[in-house]
Short mmCIF file of the C-alpha atoms (twelve columns), coordinates in Angstrom:
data_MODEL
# 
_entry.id   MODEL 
# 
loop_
_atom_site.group_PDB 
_atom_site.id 
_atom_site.type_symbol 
_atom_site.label_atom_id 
_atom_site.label_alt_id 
_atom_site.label_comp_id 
_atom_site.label_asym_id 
_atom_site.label_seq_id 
_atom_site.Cartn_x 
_atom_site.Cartn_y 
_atom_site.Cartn_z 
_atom_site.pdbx_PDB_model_num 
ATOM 1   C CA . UNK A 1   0.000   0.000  0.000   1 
ATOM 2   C CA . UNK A 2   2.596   2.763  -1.243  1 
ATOM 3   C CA . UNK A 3   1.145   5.334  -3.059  1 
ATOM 4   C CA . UNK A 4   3.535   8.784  -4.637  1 
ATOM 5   C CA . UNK A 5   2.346   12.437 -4.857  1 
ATOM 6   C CA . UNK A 6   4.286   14.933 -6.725  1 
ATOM 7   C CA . UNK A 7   1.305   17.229 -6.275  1 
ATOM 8   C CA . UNK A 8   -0.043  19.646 -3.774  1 
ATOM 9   C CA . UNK A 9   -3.745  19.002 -2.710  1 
ATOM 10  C CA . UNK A 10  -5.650  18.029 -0.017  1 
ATOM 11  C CA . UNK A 11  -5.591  14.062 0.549   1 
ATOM 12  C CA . UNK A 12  -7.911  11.675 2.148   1 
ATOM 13  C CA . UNK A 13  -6.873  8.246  3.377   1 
ATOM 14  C CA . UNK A 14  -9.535  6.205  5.040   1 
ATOM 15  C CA . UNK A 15  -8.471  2.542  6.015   1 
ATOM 16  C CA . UNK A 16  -10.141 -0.190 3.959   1 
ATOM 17  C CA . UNK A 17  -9.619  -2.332 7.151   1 
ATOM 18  C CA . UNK A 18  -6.758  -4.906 6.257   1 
ATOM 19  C CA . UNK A 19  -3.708  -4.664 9.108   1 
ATOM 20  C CA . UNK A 20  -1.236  -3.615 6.608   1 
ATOM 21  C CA . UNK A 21  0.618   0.091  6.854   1 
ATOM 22  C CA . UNK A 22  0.223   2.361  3.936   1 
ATOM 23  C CA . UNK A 23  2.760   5.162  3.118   1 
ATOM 24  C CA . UNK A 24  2.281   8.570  1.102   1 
ATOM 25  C CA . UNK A 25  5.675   9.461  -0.528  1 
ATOM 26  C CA . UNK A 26  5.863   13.060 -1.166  1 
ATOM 27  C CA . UNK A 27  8.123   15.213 -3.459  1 
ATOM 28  C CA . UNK A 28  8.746   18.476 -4.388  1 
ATOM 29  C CA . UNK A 29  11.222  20.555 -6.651  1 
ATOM 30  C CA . UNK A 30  14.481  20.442 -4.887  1 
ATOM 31  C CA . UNK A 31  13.961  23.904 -3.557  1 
ATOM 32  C CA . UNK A 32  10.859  23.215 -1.852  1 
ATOM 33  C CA . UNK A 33  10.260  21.763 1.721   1 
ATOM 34  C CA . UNK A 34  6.811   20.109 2.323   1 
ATOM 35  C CA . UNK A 35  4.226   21.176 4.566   1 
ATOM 36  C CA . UNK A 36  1.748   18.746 6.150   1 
ATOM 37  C CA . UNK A 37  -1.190  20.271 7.302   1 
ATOM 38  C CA . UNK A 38  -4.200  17.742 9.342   1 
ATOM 39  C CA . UNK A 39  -7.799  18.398 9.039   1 
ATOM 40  C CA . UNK A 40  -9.164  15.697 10.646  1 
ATOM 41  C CA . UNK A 41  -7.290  12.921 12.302  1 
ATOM 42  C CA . UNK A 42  -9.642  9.530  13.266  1 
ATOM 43  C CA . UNK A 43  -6.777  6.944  14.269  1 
ATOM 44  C CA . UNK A 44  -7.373  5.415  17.411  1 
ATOM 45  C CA . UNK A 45  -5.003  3.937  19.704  1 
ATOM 46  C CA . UNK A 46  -7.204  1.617  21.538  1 
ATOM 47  C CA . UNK A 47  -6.813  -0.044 18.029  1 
ATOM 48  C CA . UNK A 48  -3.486  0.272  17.592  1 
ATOM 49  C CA . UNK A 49  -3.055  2.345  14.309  1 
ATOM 50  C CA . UNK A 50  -0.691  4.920  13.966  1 
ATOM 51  C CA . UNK A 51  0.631   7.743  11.828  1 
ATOM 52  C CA . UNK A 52  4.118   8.431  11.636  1 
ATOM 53  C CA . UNK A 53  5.080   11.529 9.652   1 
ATOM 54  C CA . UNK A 54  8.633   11.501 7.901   1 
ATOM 55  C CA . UNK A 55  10.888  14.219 7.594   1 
ATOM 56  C CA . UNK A 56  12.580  12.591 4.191   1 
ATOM 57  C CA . UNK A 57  11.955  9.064  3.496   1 
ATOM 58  C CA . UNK A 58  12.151  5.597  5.207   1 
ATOM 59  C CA . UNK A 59  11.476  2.355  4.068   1 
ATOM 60  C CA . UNK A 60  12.791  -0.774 5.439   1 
ATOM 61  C CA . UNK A 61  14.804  0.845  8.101   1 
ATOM 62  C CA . UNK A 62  16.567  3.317  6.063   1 
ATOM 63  C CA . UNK A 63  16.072  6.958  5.621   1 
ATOM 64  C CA . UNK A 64  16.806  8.859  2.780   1 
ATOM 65  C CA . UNK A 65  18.723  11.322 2.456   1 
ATOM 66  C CA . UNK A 66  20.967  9.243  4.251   1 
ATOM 67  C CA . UNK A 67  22.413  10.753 7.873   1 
ATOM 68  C CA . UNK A 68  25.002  12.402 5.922   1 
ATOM 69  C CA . UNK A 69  22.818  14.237 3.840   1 
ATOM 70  C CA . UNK A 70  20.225  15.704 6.151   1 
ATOM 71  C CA . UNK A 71  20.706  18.125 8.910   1 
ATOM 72  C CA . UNK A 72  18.683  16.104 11.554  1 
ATOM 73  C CA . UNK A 73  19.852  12.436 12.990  1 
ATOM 74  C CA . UNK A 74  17.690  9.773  12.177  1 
ATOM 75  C CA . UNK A 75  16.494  9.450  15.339  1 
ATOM 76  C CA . UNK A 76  14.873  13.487 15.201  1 
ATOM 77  C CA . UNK A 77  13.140  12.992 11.360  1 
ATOM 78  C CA . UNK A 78  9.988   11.184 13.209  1 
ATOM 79  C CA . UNK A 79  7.037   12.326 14.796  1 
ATOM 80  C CA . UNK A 80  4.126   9.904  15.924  1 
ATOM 81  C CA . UNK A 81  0.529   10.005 16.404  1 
ATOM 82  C CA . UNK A 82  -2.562  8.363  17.378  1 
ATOM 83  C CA . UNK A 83  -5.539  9.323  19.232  1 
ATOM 84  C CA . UNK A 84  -5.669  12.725 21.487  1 
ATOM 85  C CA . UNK A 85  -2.126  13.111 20.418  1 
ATOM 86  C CA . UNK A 86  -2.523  14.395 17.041  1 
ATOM 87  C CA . UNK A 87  -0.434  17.022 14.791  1 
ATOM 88  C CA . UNK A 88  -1.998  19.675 15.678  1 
ATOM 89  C CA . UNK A 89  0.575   21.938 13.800  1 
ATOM 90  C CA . UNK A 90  1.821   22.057 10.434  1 
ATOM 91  C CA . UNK A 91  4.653   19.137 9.964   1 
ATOM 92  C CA . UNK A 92  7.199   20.709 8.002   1 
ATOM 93  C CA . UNK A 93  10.026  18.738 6.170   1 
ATOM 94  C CA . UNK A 94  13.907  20.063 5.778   1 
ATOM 95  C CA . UNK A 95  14.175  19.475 2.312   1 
ATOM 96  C CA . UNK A 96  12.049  18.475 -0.420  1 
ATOM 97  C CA . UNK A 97  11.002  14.775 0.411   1 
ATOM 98  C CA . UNK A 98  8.397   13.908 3.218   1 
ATOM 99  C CA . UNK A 99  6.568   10.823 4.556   1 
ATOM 100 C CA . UNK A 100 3.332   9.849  6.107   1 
ATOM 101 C CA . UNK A 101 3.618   6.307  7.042   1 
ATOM 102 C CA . UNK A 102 -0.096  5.279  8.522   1 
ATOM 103 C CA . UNK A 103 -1.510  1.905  10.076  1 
ATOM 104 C CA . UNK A 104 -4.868  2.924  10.925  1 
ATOM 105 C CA . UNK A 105 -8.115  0.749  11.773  1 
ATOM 106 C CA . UNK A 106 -11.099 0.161  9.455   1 
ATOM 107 C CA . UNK A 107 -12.916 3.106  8.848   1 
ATOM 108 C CA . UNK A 108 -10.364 5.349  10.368  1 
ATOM 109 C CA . UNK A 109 -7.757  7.817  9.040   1 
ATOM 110 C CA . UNK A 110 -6.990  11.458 7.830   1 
ATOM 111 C CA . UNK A 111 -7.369  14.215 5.874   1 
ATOM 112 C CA . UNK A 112 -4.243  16.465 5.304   1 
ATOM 113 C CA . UNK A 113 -3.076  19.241 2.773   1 
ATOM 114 C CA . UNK A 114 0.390   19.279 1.149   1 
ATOM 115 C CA . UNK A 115 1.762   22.039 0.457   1 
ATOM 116 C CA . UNK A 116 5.575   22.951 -1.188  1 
ATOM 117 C CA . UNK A 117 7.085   26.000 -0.201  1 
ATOM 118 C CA . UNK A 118 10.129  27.889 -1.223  1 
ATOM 119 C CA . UNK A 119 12.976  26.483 1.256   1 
ATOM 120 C CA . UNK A 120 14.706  29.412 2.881   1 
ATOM 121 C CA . UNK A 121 18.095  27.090 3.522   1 
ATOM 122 C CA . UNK A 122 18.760  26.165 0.078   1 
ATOM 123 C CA . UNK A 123 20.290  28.795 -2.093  1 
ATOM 124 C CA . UNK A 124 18.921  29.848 -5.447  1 
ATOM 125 C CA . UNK A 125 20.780  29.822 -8.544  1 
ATOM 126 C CA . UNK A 126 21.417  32.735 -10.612 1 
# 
């Protein structure tokens, strides 16, 4: 259940009910970051789904951009949410890649904007 945007929108995932974890790949231009934004959040604890959103990419274990390539440790490019803990703030990435990763129970899940915005760390070309 992997599914790629390359697009900014508004999103709507909405679990079909099977155990596996889904993930949204998002990217943007190279001088972009990508902003999450939640409008509603269903995904219940009690049930045991989760969202983690991504700053970059991870599958398998491994994050991309690798360690060396991003300004946070891997440990920092993770935030996680179920239940009354929700992102109640706009998730930004660091650079133009971003992940939600989401496990949620039938009939439960999210609705989220994405957004790319001009990244005021990376330099512009003349």
């Amino acid at each position: 259940c992997i599914y790629v945007k390359t697009e900014e929108g508004v999103y709507m995932f909405t679990s079909p009910g099977t155990p596996q974890v889904c993930g949204l790949y998002v990217i943007a231009d190279p001088q972009h970051t990508v902003h999450f934004t939640f409008h509603e959040f269903r995904i219940s604890c009690e049930k045991e789904g989760l969202l983690s959103v991504v700053d970059g990419w991870e599958l398998n274990g491994q994050f991309f951009p690798g360690t060396e390539d991003h300004p946070k440790p891997a440990e920092k490019r993770f935030a996680e949410y179920c239940g009354e803990n929700r992102p109640l703030k706009t998730q930004i990435t660091s650079q133009n890649v971003g992940l939600l990763n989401s496990n949620p129970h039938q009939r439960e899940g999210f609705t989220v904007s994405i957004e790319f915005r001009p990244n005021p760390k990376r330099k512009r070309r003349l």
